[in-house]
Coordinates of C-alpha atoms in Angstrom, one line a residue:
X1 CA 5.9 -1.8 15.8
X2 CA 9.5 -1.1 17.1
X3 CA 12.6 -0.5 15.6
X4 CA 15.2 -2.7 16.7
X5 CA 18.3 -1.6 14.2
X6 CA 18.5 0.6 11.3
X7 CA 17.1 -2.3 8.8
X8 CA 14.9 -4.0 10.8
X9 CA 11.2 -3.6 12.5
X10 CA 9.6 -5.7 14.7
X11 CA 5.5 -6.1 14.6
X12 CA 4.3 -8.0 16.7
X13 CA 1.9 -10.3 15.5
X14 CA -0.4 -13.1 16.5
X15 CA 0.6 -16.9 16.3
X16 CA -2.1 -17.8 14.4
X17 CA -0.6 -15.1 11.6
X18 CA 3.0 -16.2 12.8
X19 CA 2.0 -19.8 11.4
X20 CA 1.4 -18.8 7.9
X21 CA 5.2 -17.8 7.5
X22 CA 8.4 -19.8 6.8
X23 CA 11.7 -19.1 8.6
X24 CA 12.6 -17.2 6.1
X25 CA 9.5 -14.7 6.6
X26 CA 8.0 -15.5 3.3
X27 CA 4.2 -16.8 3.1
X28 CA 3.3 -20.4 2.6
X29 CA 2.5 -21.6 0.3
X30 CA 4.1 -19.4 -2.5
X31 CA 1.3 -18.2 -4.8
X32 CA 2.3 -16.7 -8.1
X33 CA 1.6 -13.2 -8.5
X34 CA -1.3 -12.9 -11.0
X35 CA -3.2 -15.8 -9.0
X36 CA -3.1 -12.9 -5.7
X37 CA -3.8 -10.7 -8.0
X38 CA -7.2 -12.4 -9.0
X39 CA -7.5 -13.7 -5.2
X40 CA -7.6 -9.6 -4.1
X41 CA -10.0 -8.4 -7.2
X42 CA -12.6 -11.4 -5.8
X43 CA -12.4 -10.5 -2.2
X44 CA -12.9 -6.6 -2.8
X45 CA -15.6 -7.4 -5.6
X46 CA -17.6 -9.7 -2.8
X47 CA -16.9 -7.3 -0.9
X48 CA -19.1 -4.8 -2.8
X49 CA -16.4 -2.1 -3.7
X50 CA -18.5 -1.5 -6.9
X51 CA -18.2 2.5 -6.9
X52 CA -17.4 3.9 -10.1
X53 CA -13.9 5.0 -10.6
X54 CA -11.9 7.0 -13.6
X55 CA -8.6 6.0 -14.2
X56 CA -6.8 8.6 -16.4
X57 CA -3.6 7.9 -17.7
X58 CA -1.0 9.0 -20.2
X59 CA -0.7 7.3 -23.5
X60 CA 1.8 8.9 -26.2
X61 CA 1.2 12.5 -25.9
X62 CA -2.5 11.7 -24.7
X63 CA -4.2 11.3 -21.7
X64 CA -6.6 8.4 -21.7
X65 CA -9.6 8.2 -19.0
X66 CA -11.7 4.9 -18.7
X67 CA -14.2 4.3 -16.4
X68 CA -14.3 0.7 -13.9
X69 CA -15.4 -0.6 -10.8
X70 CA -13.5 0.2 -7.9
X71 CA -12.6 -3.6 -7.1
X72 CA -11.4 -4.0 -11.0
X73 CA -8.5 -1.6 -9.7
X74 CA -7.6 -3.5 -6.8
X75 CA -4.2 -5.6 -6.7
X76 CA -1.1 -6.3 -4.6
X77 CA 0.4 -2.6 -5.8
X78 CA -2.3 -1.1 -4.5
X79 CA -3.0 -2.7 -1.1
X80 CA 1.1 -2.0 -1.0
X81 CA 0.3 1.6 -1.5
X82 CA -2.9 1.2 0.7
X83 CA -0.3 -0.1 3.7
X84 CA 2.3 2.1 2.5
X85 CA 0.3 5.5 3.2
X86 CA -1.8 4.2 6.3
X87 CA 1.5 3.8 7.8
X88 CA 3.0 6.9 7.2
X89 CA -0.5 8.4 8.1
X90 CA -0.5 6.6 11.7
X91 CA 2.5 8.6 12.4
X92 CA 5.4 6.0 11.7
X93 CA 8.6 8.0 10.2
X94 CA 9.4 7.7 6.1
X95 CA 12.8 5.9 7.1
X96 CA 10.6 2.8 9.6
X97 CA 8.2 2.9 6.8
X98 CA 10.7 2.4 3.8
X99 CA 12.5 -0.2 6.1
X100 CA 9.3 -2.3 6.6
X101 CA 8.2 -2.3 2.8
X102 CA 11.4 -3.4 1.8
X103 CA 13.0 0.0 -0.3
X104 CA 16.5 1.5 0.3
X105 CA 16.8 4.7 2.0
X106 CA 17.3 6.6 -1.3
X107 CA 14.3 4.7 -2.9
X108 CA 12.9 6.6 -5.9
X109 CA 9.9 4.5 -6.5
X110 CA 8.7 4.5 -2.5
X111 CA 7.2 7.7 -3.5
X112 CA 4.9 6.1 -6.3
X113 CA 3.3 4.1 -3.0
X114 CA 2.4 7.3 -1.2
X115 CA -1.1 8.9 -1.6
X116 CA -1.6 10.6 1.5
X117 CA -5.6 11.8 2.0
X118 CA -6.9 14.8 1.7
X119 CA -8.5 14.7 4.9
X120 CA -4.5 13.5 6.7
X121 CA -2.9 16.4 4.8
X122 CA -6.1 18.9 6.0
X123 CA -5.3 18.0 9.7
X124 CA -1.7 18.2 9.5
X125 CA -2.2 21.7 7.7
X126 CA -4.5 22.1 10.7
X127 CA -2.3 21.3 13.2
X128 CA 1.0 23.9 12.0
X129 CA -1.7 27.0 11.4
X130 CA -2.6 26.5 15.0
X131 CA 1.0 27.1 16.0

């Protein structure tokens, strides 16, 4: 990818993936959002993500933990924070990053994408105790 102004990045992609956008930049055909939803929960439960997962959250004054399968987790938020992180991870700055998913520059919620790996934060620790 490359930068070509403050708002915009350009990825360079193949025609084949060119062909399934509008001149506008939006997919085709317009799906609503629970259908992708379901369509991503399929492909990563064929796919065998079937690893047991807790998901603890707050409910009230209570934290909650319930136990799925990996793929039950799966949706368009989280391949967004999936794409979101591997970016940032690859080396591309916060600003490119924000740009290409679509948040302002002062975005509170970008942050809620982020969930860098341990193993990216061990070798960036890494790299500044070599120093």
């Amino acid at each position: 990818p490359h930068k070509t102004s403050r708002r915009e990045i350009v990825i360079p992609v193949s025609d084949r993936l060119a062909e399934c956008f509008n001149k506008e930049g939006k997919l085709l055909p317009e799906i609503s959002y629970n259908k992708l939803n379901r369509d991503v929960k399929n492909i990563f439960n064929k796919a065998g993500f079937h690893d047991m997962v807790v998901r603890k959250r707050k409910v009230g004054n209570n934290i909650v933990s319930t136990e799925h399968e990996m793929w039950e987790l799966m949706g368009i938020h989280r391949l967004r924070a999936c794409a979101i992180t591997g970016m940032l991870e690859s080396g591309l700055s916060e600003s490119d990053v924000k740009a290409f998913s679509g948040h302002s520059y002062s975005s509170k919620s970008f942050d809620r994408y982020v969930h860098l790996s341990t193993a990216h934060l061990d070798q960036v620790y890494q790299k500044y105790q070599n120093r």
